[in-house]
Amino acid sequence: MYAQPMSTQERLIETTRELLWERGYVGTSPKAILQRAGVGQGSMYHHFTGKPELALAAIRRTGEEMRATVDRLLGAGGSAHERVAAYLLRERDVMRGCPVGRLTMDPDVIASEELRAPVDETIAYVERRLAEVVQEGVDQGEFGPALVPADIAATIVATVQGGYVLARASGDTAAFDAGVRGLLALLGSSPAADNPAPSAPSID
């Protein structure tokens, strides 16, 4: 199932991440986790006290991966606009949605302060990093001085998350691509905006 050998603990965490993305918290039963991970019940409870603790580890891991992706894209060379475009146009599995964003629609996650915390922290981190790049663009004259970086960052995140919802509702990634192109056009013309990257598995 996995390309590289994993410890039992790692298989449990990675399997839970996948199931949370596919089914949500309620649909991710301990039985489903054990079956997909290919481990016994004793192994699960050797590493975790139960499903909530395992789910928390999985959510934290997903958040860490998203932050690393954001840092890689926004920390690369190029203008502020190019880096924002790289974030917006990167390869994604649009129809599957965002593994972090989808958790915000899971009532069981939102009802749990502990499970919700890494979701909130990850979204806040993404917005903060985007705001820093937009501020650079304002300081360097790429973007208009009237732009409020925090507001633009929130708009970028809302466009991405809303684009996932519209794409899933219509069954077509065109809705996501249109939102991204429109936002980039508002921020300023960019050659990359005319050629959005194809949709493919990734993490947002």
C-alpha positions as CSV (number, residue, x, y, z in Angstrom):
1,M,0.0,0.0,0.0
2,Y,2.8,2.4,0.9
3,A,5.9,3.1,-1.3
4,Q,8.3,3.0,1.6
5,P,8.3,0.7,4.7
6,M,6.5,2.3,7.7
7,S,6.3,1.5,11.3
8,T,3.0,0.4,12.6
9,Q,2.5,3.8,14.3
10,E,3.2,5.6,11.0
11,R,0.8,3.4,9.1
12,L,-1.9,4.1,11.6
13,I,-1.4,7.9,11.3
14,E,-1.2,7.9,7.5
15,T,-4.3,5.6,7.2
16,T,-6.3,7.8,9.5
17,R,-5.3,10.9,7.5
18,E,-6.6,9.3,4.3
19,L,-9.8,8.2,5.9
20,L,-10.5,11.5,7.5
21,W,-10.1,13.2,4.1
22,E,-12.4,10.6,2.5
23,R,-15.0,10.0,5.1
24,G,-14.8,12.6,7.9
25,Y,-14.4,11.8,11.6
26,V,-17.6,9.8,12.1
27,G,-17.0,7.7,9.0
28,T,-13.4,6.9,10.2
29,S,-14.1,4.0,12.5
30,P,-11.3,2.1,14.4
31,K,-12.3,-1.0,12.4
32,A,-11.8,0.9,9.1
33,I,-8.5,2.2,10.2
34,L,-7.2,-1.2,11.3
35,Q,-8.4,-2.9,8.1
36,R,-6.8,-0.4,5.8
37,A,-3.6,-0.1,7.8
38,G,-3.4,-3.9,8.0
39,V,-2.6,-4.0,11.7
40,G,-4.3,-5.6,14.6
41,Q,-6.4,-3.9,17.3
42,G,-3.7,-4.5,19.9
43,S,-1.2,-2.6,17.8
44,M,-3.5,0.4,17.6
45,Y,-4.1,0.6,21.3
46,H,-0.4,0.0,22.0
47,H,0.4,3.4,20.3
48,F,-2.8,5.4,21.0
49,T,-5.4,5.5,23.7
50,G,-8.1,5.4,21.1
51,K,-9.6,7.0,18.0
52,P,-9.5,10.7,19.3
53,E,-5.8,10.6,20.0
54,L,-5.0,8.9,16.7
55,A,-7.2,11.4,14.8
56,L,-5.4,14.3,16.6
57,A,-2.1,12.9,15.5
58,A,-3.4,12.6,11.9
59,I,-4.8,16.1,11.8
60,R,-1.6,17.5,13.2
61,R,0.4,15.7,10.6
62,T,-1.8,17.0,7.8
63,G,-1.4,20.5,9.1
64,E,2.4,20.1,9.2
65,E,2.4,19.0,5.6
66,M,0.3,21.9,4.5
67,R,2.5,24.4,6.3
68,A,5.6,22.8,4.7
69,T,4.0,23.1,1.2
70,V,3.1,26.7,1.8
71,D,6.6,27.6,3.0
72,R,8.1,25.9,0.0
73,L,6.0,27.8,-2.5
74,L,5.9,31.2,-0.8
75,G,9.6,31.0,0.2
76,A,10.8,30.4,-3.3
77,G,12.4,33.1,-5.4
78,G,10.4,35.5,-7.6
79,S,8.2,38.4,-7.2
80,A,5.4,38.5,-4.6
81,H,2.8,38.1,-7.4
82,E,4.7,35.1,-8.8
83,R,4.8,33.4,-5.4
84,V,1.1,34.0,-4.7
85,A,0.4,32.6,-8.2
86,A,2.6,29.6,-7.5
87,Y,0.4,28.9,-4.4
88,L,-2.8,29.4,-6.3
89,L,-1.9,27.5,-9.5
90,R,-0.1,24.5,-7.9
91,E,-1.2,21.0,-8.7
92,R,-4.2,19.9,-6.6
93,D,-6.7,17.1,-6.4
94,V,-9.5,19.7,-6.7
95,M,-12.4,17.2,-6.7
96,R,-11.2,15.6,-3.5
97,G,-11.0,18.9,-1.7
98,C,-8.6,20.3,0.9
99,P,-7.8,17.8,3.7
100,V,-7.7,20.6,6.3
101,G,-10.6,22.7,4.9
102,R,-12.9,19.7,4.8
103,L,-12.4,19.2,8.5
104,T,-14.0,22.6,9.1
105,M,-17.2,21.0,7.8
106,D,-17.0,18.1,10.2
107,P,-19.3,18.7,13.2
108,D,-17.4,16.3,15.4
109,V,-14.1,18.0,14.7
110,I,-15.5,21.5,15.2
111,A,-17.2,20.4,18.5
112,S,-13.9,19.2,19.9
113,E,-11.6,22.0,21.0
114,E,-8.7,19.6,20.9
115,L,-9.3,18.4,17.3
116,R,-10.3,21.8,16.1
117,A,-7.1,23.5,17.4
118,P,-4.6,22.2,14.8
119,V,-7.2,23.0,12.0
120,D,-7.5,26.6,13.2
121,E,-3.7,26.9,13.7
122,T,-3.0,25.7,10.2
123,I,-5.5,28.0,8.5
124,A,-4.1,30.9,10.5
125,Y,-0.6,30.0,9.5
126,V,-1.4,29.9,5.8
127,E,-3.1,33.3,6.0
128,R,-0.2,34.8,7.9
129,R,2.4,33.6,5.4
130,L,0.3,34.9,2.5
131,A,-0.1,38.2,4.2
132,E,3.7,38.5,4.6
133,V,4.2,37.9,0.9
134,V,1.5,40.4,0.0
135,Q,3.1,43.0,2.3
136,E,6.3,42.5,0.5
137,G,4.5,43.1,-2.8
138,V,3.0,46.3,-1.4
139,D,6.4,47.5,0.0
140,Q,8.0,46.9,-3.4
141,G,5.3,48.6,-5.4
142,E,3.9,45.4,-7.0
143,F,0.6,45.8,-5.4
144,G,-1.3,49.0,-4.7
145,P,-0.6,50.7,-1.4
146,A,-4.3,50.6,-0.4
147,L,-4.3,46.8,-0.2
148,V,-4.6,45.4,3.3
149,P,-2.3,42.3,3.3
150,A,-4.4,40.4,6.0
151,D,-7.5,41.0,4.0
152,I,-6.0,39.8,0.7
153,A,-4.6,36.7,2.5
154,A,-8.1,35.9,3.8
155,T,-9.5,36.4,0.3
156,I,-6.9,34.0,-1.2
157,V,-7.7,31.3,1.3
158,A,-11.5,31.9,0.8
159,T,-11.1,31.7,-2.9
160,V,-9.2,28.4,-2.7
161,Q,-11.6,26.8,-0.2
162,G,-14.7,28.2,-1.9
163,G,-13.3,26.9,-5.2
164,Y,-13.2,23.4,-3.9
165,V,-16.8,23.6,-2.8
166,L,-18.0,24.9,-6.2
167,A,-16.0,22.4,-8.1
168,R,-17.4,19.5,-6.0
169,A,-20.9,20.9,-6.3
170,S,-20.7,21.2,-10.1
171,G,-18.5,18.1,-10.7
172,D,-16.1,20.2,-12.7
173,T,-12.8,21.8,-11.8
174,A,-13.6,24.7,-14.1
175,A,-15.2,26.6,-11.2
176,F,-12.0,26.3,-9.1
177,D,-9.8,27.4,-12.0
178,A,-12.1,30.4,-12.8
179,G,-11.9,31.6,-9.2
180,V,-8.1,31.4,-9.2
181,R,-7.8,33.2,-12.5
182,G,-10.1,35.9,-11.4
183,L,-8.2,36.6,-8.2
184,L,-4.9,36.7,-9.9
185,A,-6.3,39.1,-12.5
186,L,-7.4,41.4,-9.7
187,L,-4.0,41.3,-8.1
188,G,-2.3,42.0,-11.4
189,S,-1.6,40.3,-14.7
190,S,0.7,37.2,-14.7
191,P,1.5,34.9,-17.7
192,A,1.1,31.9,-15.4
193,A,-2.5,32.9,-14.7
194,D,-3.4,32.1,-18.4
195,N,-2.1,28.5,-18.0
196,P,-3.4,27.0,-14.7
197,A,-1.6,23.8,-13.6
198,P,-3.5,20.6,-14.2
199,S,-5.4,19.1,-11.3
200,A,-3.5,16.3,-9.6
201,P,-3.1,14.8,-6.1
202,S,-1.4,17.1,-3.7
203,I,-2.2,18.7,-0.3
204,D,-3.4,22.2,0.3
